[in-house]
Tab-separated table of C-alpha atoms in Angstrom:
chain	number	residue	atom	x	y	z
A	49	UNK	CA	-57.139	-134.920	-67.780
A	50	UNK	CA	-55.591	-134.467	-71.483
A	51	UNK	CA	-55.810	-130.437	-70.122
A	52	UNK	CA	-54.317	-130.954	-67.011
A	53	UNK	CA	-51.011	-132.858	-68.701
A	54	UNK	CA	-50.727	-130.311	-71.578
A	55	UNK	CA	-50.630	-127.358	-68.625
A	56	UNK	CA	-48.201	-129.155	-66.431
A	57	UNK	CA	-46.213	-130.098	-69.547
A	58	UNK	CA	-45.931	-126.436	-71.007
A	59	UNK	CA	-45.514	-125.366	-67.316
A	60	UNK	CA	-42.492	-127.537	-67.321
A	61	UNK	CA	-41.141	-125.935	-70.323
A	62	UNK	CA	-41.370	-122.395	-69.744
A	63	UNK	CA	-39.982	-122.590	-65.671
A	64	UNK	CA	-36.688	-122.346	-67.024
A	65	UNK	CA	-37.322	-118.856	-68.866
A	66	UNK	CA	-39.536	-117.742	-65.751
A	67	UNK	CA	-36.970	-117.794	-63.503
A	68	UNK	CA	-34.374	-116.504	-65.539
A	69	UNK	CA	-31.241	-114.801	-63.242
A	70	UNK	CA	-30.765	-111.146	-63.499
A	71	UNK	CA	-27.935	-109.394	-63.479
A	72	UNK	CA	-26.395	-108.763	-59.846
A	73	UNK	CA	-26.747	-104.633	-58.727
A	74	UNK	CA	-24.825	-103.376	-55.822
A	75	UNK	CA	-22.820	-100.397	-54.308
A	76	UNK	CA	-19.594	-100.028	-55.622
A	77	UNK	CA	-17.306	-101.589	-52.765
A	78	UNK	CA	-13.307	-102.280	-54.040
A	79	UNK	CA	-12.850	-104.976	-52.619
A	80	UNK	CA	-16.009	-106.699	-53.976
A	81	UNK	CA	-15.041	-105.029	-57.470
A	82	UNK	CA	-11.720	-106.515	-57.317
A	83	UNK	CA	-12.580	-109.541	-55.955
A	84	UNK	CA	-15.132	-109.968	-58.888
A	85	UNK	CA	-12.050	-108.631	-61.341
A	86	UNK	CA	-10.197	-111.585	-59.707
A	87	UNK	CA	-12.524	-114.152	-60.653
A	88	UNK	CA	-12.630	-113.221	-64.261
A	89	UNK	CA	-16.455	-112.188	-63.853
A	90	UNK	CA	-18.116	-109.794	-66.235
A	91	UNK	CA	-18.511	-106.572	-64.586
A	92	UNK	CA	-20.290	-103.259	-65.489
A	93	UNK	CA	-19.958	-99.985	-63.836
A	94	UNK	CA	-22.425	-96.836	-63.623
A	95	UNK	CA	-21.377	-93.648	-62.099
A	96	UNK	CA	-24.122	-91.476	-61.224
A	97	UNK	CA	-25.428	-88.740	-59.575
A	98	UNK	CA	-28.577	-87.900	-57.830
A	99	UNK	CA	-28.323	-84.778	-59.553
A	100	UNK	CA	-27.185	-85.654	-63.185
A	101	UNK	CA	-30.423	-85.634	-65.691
A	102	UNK	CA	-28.171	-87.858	-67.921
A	103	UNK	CA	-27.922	-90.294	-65.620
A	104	UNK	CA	-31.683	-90.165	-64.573
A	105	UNK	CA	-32.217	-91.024	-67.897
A	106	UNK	CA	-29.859	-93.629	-67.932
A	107	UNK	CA	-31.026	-95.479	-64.900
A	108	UNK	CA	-34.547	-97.125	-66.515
A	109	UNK	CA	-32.191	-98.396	-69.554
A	110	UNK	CA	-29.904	-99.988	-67.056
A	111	UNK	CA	-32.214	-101.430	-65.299
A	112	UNK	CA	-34.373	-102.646	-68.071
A	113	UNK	CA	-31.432	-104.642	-69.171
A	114	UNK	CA	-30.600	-105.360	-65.762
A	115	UNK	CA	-33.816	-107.895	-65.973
A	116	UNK	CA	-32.531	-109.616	-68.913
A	117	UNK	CA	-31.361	-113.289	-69.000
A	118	UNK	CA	-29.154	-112.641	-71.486
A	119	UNK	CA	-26.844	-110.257	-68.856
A	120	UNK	CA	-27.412	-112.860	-66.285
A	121	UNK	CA	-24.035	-113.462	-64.936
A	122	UNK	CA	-23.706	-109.415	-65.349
A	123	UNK	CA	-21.722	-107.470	-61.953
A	124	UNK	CA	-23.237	-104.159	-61.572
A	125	UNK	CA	-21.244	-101.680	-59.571
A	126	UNK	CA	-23.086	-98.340	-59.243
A	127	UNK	CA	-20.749	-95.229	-58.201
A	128	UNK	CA	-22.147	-92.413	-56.525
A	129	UNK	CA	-20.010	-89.449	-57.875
A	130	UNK	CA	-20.434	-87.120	-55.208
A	131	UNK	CA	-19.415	-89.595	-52.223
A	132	UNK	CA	-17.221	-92.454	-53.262
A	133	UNK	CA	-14.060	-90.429	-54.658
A	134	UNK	CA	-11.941	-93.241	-54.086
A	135	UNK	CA	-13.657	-94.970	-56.395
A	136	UNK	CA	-13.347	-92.612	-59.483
A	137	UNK	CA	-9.412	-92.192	-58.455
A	138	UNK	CA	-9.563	-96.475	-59.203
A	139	UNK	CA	-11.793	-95.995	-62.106
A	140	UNK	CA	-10.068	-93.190	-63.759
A	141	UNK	CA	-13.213	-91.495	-63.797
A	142	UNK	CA	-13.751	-87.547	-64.232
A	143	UNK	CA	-17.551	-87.272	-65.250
A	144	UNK	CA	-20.723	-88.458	-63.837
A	145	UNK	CA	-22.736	-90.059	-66.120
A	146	UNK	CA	-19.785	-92.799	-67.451
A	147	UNK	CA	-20.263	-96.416	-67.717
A	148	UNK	CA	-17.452	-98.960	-67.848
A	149	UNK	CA	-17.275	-102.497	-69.007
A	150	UNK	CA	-15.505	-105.227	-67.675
A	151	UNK	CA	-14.312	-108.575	-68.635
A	152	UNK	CA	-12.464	-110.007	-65.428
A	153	UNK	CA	-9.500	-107.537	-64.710
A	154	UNK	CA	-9.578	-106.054	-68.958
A	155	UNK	CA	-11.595	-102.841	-69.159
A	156	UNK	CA	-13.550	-103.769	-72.773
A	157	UNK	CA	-15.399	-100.315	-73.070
A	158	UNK	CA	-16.188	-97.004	-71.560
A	159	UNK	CA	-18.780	-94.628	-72.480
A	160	UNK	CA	-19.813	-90.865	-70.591
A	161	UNK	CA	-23.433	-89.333	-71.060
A	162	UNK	CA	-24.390	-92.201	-73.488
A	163	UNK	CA	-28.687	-92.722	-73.128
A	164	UNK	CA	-29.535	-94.514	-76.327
A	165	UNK	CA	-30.389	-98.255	-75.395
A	166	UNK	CA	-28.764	-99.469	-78.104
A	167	UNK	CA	-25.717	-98.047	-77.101
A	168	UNK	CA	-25.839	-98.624	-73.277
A	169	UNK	CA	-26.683	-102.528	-74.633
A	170	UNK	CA	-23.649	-102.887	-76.818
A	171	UNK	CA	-21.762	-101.308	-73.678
A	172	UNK	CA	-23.158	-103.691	-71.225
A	173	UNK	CA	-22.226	-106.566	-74.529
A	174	UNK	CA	-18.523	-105.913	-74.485
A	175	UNK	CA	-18.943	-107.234	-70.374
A	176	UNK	CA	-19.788	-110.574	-71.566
């Protein structure tokens, strides 16, 4: 019984951390990106290409932090560089392989061919 109380009680304690949001990943779409920009959100972008080895190695690192609380309330837009040239006329963008940061409508940082986690981290900081 004492077992079954100290389970359900450390259960109890740790649910919180188990289900811990992650950040949100989709497709870059303008309006969604502006309507985020509207609402002041925190808002990360990642061009890419299917091609780029710099941003196959970037990928895992985003993602890894992608699964962290702690980036939680973390937009992800992901640009594809080859097809969405819209997108990279709104973003300023010339290169594959560049991340942006966002806090609401305020770009906060910007980074190209960056695939140090420490670095992509700090980037994906300036967000929050």
């Amino acid at each position: 019984m004492r077992l079954l109380r100290r389970t359900f009680l450390l259960s109890t304690l740790l649910l919180p951390f188990a289900t811990a949001q992650a950040a949100t990943r989709q497709t870059f779409d303008p309006a969604a990106f502006q309507q985020a920009q509207a609402a002041g959100k925190s808002i990360f972008v990642h061009v890419t290409a299917p091609w780029c080895p710099t941003c196959k190695r970037q990928k895992p690192i985003v993602a890894q932090f992608e699964q962290d609380a702690k980036f939680g309330e973390l937009m992800i837009f992901e640009v594809d560089f080859d097809s969405q040239k819209d997108a990279l006329q709104l973003l300023q963008v010339q290169a594959q392989s560049t991340m942006i940061a966002f806090k609401g409508k305020t770009e906060t940082g910007r980074a190209v061919g960056i695939t140090d986690p420490e670095q992509i981290e700090a980037l994906m900081d300036k967000a929050l």
